[in-house]
Short mmCIF file of C-alpha atoms in Angstrom, two decimals:
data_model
loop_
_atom_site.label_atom_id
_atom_site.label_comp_id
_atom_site.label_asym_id
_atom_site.label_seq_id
_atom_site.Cartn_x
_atom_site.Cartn_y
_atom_site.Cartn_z
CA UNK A 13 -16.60 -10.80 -3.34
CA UNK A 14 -16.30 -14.37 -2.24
CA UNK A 15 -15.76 -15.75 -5.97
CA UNK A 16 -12.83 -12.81 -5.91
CA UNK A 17 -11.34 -13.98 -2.70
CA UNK A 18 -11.25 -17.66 -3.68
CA UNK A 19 -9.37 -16.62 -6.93
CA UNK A 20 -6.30 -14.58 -4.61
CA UNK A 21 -6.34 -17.15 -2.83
CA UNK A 22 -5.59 -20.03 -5.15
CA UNK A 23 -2.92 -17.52 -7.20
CA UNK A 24 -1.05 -17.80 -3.90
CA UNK A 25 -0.84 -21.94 -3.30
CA UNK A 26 1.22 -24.64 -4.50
CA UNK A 27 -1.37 -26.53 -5.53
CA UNK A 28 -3.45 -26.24 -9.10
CA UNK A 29 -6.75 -27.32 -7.59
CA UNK A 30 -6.39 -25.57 -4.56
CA UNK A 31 -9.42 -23.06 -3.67
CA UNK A 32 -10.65 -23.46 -7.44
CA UNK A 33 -14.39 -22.62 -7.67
CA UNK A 34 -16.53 -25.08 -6.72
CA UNK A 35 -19.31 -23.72 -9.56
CA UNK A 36 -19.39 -22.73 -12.93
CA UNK A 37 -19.68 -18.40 -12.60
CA UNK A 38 -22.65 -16.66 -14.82
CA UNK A 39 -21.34 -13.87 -17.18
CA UNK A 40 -22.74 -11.72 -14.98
CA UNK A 41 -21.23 -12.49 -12.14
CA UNK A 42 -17.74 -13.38 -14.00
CA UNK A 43 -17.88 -9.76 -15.01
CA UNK A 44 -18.48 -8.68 -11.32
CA UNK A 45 -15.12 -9.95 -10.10
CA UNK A 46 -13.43 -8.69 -12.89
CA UNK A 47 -14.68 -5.35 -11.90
CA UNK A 48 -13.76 -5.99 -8.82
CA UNK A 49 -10.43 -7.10 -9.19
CA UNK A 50 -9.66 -3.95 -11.17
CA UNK A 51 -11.12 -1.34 -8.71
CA UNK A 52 -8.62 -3.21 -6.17
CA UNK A 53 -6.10 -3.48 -8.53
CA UNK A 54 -5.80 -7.18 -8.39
CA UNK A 55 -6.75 -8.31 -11.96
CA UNK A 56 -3.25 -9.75 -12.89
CA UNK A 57 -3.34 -11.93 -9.87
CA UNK A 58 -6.98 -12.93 -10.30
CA UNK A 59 -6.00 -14.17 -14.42
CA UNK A 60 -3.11 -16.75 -12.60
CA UNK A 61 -5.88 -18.39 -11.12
CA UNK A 62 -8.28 -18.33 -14.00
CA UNK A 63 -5.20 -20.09 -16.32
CA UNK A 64 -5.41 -22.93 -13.47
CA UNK A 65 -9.10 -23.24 -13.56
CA UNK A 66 -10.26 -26.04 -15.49
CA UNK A 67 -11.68 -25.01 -18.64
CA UNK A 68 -15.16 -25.58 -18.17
CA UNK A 69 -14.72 -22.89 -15.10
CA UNK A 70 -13.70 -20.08 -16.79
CA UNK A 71 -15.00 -17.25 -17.81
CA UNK A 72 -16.01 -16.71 -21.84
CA UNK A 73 -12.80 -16.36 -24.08
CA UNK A 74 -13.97 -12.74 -24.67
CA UNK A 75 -13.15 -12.17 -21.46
CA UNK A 76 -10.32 -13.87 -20.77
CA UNK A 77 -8.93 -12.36 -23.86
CA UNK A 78 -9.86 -9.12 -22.50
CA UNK A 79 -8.13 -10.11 -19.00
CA UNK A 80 -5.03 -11.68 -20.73
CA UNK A 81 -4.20 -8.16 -22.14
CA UNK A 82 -4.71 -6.35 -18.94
CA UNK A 83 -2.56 -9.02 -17.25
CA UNK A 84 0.25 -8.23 -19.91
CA UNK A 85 -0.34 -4.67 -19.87
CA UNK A 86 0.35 -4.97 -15.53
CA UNK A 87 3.93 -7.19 -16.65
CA UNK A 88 4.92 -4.52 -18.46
CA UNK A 89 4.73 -1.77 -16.22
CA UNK A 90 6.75 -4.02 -13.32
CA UNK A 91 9.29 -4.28 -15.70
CA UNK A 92 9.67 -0.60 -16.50
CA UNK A 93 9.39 -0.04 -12.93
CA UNK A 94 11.71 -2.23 -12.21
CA UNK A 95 14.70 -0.95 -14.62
CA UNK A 96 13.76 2.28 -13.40
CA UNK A 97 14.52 1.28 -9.47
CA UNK A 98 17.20 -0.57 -10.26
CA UNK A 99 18.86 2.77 -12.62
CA UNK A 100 17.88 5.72 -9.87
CA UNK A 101 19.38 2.97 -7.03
CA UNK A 102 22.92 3.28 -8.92
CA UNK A 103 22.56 7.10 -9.42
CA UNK A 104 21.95 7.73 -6.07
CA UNK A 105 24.30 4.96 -4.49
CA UNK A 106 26.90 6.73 -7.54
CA UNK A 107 26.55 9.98 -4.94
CA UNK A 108 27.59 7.88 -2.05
CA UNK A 109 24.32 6.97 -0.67
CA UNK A 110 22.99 4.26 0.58
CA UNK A 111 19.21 3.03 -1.12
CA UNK A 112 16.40 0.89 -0.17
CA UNK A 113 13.68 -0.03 -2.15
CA UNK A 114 10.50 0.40 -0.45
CA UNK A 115 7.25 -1.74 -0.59
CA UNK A 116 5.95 -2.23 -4.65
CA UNK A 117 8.85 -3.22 -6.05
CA UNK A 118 10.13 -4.88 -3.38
CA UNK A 119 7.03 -6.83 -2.57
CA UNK A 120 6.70 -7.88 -5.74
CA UNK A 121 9.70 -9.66 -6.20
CA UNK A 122 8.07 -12.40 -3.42
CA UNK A 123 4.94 -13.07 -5.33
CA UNK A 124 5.12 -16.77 -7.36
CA UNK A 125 5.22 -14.15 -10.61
CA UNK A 126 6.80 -11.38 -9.89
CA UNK A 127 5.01 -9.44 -12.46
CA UNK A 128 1.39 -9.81 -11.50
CA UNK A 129 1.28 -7.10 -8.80
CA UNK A 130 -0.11 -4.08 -9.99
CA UNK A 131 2.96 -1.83 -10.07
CA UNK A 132 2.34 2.09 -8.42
CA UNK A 133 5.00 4.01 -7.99
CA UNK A 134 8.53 3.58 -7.07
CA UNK A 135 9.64 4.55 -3.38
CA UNK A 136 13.23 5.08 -3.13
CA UNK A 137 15.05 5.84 0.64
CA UNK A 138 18.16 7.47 0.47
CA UNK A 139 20.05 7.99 3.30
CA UNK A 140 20.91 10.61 5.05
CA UNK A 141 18.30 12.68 5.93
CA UNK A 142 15.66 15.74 4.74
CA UNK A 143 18.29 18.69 4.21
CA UNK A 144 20.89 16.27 2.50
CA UNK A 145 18.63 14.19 0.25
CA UNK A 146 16.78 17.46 -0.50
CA UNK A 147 19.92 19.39 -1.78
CA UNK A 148 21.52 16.68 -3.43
CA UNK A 149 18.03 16.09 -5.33
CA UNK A 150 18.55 19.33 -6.38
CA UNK A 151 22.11 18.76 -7.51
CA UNK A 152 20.88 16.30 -9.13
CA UNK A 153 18.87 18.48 -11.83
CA UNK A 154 15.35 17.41 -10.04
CA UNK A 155 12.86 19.78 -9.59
CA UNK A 156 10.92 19.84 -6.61
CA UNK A 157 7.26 20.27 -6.36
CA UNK A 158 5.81 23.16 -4.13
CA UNK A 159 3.28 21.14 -2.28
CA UNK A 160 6.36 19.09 -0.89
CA UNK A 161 8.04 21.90 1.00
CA UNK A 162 7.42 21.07 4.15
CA UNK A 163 6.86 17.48 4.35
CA UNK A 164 8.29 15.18 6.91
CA UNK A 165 9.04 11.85 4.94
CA UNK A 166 9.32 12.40 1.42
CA UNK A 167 9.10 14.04 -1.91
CA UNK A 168 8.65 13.49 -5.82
CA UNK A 169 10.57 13.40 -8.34
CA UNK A 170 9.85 12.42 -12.24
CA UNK A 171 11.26 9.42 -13.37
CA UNK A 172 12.76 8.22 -16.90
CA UNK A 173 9.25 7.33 -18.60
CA UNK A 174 7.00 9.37 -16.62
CA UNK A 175 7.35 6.55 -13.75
CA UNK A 176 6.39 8.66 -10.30
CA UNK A 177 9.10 8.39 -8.17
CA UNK A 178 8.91 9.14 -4.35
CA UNK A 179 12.12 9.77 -2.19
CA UNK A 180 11.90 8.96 1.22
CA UNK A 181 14.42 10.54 3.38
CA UNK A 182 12.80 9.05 6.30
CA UNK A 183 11.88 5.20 5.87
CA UNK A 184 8.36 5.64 6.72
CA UNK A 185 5.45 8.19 7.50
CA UNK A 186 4.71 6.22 10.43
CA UNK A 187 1.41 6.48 12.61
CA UNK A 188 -0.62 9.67 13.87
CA UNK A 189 0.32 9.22 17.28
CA UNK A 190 3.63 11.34 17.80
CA UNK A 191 4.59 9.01 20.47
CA UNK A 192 4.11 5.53 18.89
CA UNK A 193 5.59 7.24 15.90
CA UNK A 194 8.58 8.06 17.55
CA UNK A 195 9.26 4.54 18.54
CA UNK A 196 8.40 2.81 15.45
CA UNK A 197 10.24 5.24 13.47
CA UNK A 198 13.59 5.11 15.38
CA UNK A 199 12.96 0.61 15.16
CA UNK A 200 12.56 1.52 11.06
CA UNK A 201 15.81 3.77 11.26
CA UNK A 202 17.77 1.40 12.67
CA UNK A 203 16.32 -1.46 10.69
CA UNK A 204 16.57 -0.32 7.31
CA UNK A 205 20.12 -0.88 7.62
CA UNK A 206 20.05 -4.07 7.21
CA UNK A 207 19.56 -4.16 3.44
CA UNK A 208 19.88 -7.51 1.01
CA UNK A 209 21.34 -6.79 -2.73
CA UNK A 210 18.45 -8.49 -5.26
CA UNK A 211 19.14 -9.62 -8.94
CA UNK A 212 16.48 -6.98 -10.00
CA UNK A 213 19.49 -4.43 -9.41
CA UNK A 214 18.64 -2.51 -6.10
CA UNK A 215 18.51 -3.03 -2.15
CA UNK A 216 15.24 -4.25 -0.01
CA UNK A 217 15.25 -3.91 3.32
CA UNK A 218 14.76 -6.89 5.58
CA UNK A 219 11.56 -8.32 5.95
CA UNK A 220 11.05 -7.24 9.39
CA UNK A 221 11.27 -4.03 8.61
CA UNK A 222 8.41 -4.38 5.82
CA UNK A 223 6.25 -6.15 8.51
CA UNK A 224 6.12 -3.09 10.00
CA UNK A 225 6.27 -0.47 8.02
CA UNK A 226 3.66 -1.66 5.67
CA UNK A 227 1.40 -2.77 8.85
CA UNK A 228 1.70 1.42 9.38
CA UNK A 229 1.31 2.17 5.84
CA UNK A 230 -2.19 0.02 6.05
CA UNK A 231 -3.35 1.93 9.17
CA UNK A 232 -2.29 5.31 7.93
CA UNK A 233 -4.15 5.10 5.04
CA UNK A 234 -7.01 3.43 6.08
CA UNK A 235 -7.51 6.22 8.44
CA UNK A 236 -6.99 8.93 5.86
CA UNK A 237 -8.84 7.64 2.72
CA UNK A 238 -8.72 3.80 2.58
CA UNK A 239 -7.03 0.69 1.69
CA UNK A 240 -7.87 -2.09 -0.72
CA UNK A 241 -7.12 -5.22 -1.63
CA UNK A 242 -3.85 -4.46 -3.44
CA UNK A 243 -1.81 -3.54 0.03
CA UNK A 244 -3.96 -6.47 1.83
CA UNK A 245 -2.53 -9.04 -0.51
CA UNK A 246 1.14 -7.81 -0.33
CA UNK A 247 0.89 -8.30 3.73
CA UNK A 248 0.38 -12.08 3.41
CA UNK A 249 3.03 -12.17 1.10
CA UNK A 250 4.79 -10.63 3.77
CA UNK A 251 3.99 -13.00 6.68
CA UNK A 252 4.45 -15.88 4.34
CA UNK A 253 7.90 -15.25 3.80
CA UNK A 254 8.85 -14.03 7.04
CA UNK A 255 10.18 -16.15 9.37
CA UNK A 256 8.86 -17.05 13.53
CA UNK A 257 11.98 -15.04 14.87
CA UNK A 258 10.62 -11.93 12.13
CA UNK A 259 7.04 -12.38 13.49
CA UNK A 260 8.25 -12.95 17.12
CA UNK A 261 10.24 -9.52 17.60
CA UNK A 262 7.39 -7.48 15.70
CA UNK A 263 4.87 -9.00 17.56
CA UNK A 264 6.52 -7.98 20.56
CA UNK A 265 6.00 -3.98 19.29
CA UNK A 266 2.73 -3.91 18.20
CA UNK A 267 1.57 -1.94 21.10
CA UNK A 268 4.34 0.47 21.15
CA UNK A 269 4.10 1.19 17.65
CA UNK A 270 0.24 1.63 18.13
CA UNK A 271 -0.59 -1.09 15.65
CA UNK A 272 -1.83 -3.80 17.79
CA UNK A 273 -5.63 -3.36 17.54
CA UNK A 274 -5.53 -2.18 13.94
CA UNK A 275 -3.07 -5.51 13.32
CA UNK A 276 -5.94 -7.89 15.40
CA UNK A 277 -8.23 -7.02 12.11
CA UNK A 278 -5.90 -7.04 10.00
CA UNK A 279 -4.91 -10.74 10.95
CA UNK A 280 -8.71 -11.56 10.79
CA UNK A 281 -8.60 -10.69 6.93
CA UNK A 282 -5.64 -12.52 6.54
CA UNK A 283 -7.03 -15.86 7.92
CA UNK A 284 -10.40 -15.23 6.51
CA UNK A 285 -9.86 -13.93 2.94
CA UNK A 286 -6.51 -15.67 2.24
CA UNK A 287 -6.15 -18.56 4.42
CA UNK A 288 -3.19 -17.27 6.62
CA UNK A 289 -2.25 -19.89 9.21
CA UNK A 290 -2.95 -18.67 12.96
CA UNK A 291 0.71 -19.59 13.57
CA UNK A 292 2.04 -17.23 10.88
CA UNK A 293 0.05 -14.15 11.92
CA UNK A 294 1.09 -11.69 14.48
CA UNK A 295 -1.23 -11.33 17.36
CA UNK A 296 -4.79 -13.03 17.80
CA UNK A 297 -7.48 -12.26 15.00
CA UNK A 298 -9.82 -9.69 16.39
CA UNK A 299 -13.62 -10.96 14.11
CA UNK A 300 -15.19 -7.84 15.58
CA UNK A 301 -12.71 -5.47 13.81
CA UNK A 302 -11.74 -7.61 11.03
CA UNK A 303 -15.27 -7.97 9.70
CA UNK A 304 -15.61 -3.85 10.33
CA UNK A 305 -11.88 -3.38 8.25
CA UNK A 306 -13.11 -5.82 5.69
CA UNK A 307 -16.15 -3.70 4.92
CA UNK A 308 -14.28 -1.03 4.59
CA UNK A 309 -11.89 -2.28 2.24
CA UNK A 310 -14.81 -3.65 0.11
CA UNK A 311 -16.23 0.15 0.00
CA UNK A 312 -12.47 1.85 -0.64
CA UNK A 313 -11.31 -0.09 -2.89
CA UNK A 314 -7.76 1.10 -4.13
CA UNK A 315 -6.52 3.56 -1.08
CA UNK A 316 -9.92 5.15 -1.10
CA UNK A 317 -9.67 5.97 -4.66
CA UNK A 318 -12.14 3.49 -6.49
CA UNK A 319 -14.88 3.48 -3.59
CA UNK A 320 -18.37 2.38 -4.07
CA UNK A 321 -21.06 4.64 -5.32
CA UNK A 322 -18.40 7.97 -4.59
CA UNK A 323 -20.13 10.95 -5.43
CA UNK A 324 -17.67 13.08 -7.31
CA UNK A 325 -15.69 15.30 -4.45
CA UNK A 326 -14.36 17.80 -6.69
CA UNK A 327 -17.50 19.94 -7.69
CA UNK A 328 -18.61 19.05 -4.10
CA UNK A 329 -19.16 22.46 -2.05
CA UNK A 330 -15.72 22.46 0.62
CA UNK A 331 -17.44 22.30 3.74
CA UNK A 332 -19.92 19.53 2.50
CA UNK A 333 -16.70 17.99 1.81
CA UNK A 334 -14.84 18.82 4.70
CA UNK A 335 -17.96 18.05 7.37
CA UNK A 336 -18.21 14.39 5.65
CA UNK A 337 -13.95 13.93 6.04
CA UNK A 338 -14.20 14.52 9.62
CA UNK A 339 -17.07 11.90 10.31
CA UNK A 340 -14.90 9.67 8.39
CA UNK A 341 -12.15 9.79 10.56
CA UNK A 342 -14.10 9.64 13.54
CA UNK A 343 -16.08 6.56 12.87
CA UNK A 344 -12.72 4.88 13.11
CA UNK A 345 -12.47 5.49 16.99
CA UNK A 346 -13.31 1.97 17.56
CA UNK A 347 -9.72 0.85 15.80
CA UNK A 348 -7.65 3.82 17.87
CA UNK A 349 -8.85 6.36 19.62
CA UNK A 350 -5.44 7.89 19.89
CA UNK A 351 -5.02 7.64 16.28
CA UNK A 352 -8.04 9.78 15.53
CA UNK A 353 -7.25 11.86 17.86
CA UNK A 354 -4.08 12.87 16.61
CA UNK A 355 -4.68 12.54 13.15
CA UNK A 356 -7.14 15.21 13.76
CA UNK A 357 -4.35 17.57 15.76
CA UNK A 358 -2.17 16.43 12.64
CA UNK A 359 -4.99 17.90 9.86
CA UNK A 360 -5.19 21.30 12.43
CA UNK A 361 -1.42 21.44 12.35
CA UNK A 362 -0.93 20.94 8.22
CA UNK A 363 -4.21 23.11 7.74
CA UNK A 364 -2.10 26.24 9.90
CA UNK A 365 1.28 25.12 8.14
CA UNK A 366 -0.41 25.96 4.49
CA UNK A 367 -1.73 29.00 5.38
CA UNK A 368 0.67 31.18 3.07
CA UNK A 369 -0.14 28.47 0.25
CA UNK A 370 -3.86 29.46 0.84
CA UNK A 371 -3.05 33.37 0.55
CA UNK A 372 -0.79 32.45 -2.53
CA UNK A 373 -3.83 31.04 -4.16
CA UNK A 374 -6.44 33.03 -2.54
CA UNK A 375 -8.82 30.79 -1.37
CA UNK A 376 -9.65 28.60 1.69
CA UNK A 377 -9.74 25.10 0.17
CA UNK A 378 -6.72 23.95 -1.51
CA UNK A 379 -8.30 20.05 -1.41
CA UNK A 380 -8.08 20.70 -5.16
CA UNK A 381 -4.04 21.02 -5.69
CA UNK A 382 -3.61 17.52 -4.40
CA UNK A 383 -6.31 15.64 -5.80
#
């Protein structure tokens, strides 16, 4: 992964030579980090670098021809994704509401090209809470999925183009622990407030905010399936552009939010795999954890979905399935204890709270309606 690294890292500085290679990559191993880059979803950022290699660096034309057109192909879908924010930010602001653009599109916008992040989906927060954004989705001519009765931050709607399109009535899912959540989600409330107006057309909220909500977003899911690169990357971003005072106050509430030790690794990657100045990260690196979190992000690659040598879950029998899910969780003890604790009294809680989805469908496992 180290040729990988060494390419996000150069995308990122000022300087052309900066971080280039220091030796000429085999075929083999130039097609290894383009694998790799696209089971992290990084390949657009990886191609900026290769166009400031010098040329006796790169990889064979086939293959940068080959990464050229995935590049464009990633362009294209920020800028669909970005008229598409920009037009369900006026329809909803239209209704009297107030918007925020959430993470991708919004963390895109800071990169040196602000098309070479692999676009997602778009997440949209619209004030004013679950019963209000809910009915005047509705209004709206949306229809609303089954599987998101119920939920507690969000739900989907279809976008112009097929784009996914999640609605957040609350600005973030937040951490396992009900207490920590509590705290961080009443900062986030209060925070996401304070939103700037962007030329692409729609509202960000402050970087503060993103600092940490995303810092949640990374533990959440790297506690329930994984994280890769992808959300890794858009956290320097993050830190690069925020300021000391930004870095300062959220320092402050790592422990509150329950972040701190999970943000200790997290800084570790940050120095290690992208260069991050100790003076721009938020606590102390933690080695110990960050080499653990860095293995794990290797394995996961995108949010768990492109991991290494997965076996194929959905002929798997359900209680193969669900024995190995638990042992994933707890292996994680050594990041938060609390947080596998209560993810765990989270699964029991969601698992009781389906139960008449279960009897609609007559069966046990219903792993296979979300996945």
């Amino acid at each position: 992964m180290e040729p990988l690294y060494k390419l996000l890292r150069m995308a990122f500085s000022p300087e052309e030579g900066s971080f280039a290679l220091d030796r000429k990559l085999s075929d083999s191993e130039w097609a290894s980090v383009h694998s790799e880059s696209l089971r992290h979803l990084v390949t657009a950022i990886a191609y900026r670098s290769i166009n400031r290699l010098p040329k006796e660096l790169r990889p064979s034309m086939e293959l940068v021809f080959q990464w050229a057109s995935e590049a464009e192909t990633v362009k294209g879908h920020n800028e669909l994704l970005n008229a598409e924010a920009a037009r369900l930010a006026q329809l909803f602001e239209a209704q009297g509401r107030k918007t925020a653009v959430l993470k991708g599109a919004a963390n895109a916008r800071l990169y040196p090209d602000p098309f070479m992040r692999h676009a997602g989906d778009i997440d949209l927060w619209v004030e004013g809470g679950r019963k209000s954004v809910v009915a005047l989705v509705k209004k709206m001519g949306y229809e609303l999925d089954e599987k998101d009765e119920g939920s507690p931050h969000h739900i989907h709607i279809q976008g112009a183009s097929k784009v996914p399109v999640e609605v957040h009535f609350r600005p973030s899912s937040g951490v396992f622990n009900p207490f920590a959540r509590r705290r961080l989600l009443r900062y986030l409330e209060n925070e996401i407030l304070n939103t700037e107006r962007v030329p692409e057309g729609f509202s960000v909220p402050s970087i503060k905010f993103a600092l940490a909500m995303q810092l949640a977003h990374i533990q959440r899911h790297f506690f329930k399936g994984g994280v890769g690169l992808k959300q890794l990357v858009d956290y320097f971003v993050l830190l690069e552009h925020s300021t000391a005072n930004d870095r300062r106050e959220i320092s402050a509430k790592l422990s509150r939010f329950g972040l701190k030790r999970l943000g200790a690794a997290v800084m570790w990657i940050m120095g290690e795999v992208f260069g991050l100045e100790n003076d721009k990260m938020l606590v102390p690196p933690d080695a110990k954890l960050g080499k653990r979190m860095l293995a794990e992000v290797y394995e996961s690659g995108n949010f768990g979905f492109n991991r290494v040598n997965a076996k194929d879950e959905h002929g798997m029998n359900f209680v193969v399935r669900w024995l190995g899910n638990r042992w994933k969780t707890i292996r994680l003890v050594p990041f938060s204890l609390s947080e596998v604790f209560w993810q765990e009294a989270d699964y029991w809680r969601d698992f009781v709270r389906k139960i008449p989805l279960r009897i609609k469908y007559r069966r046990i496992s219903i792993w296979d309606l979300y996945h």
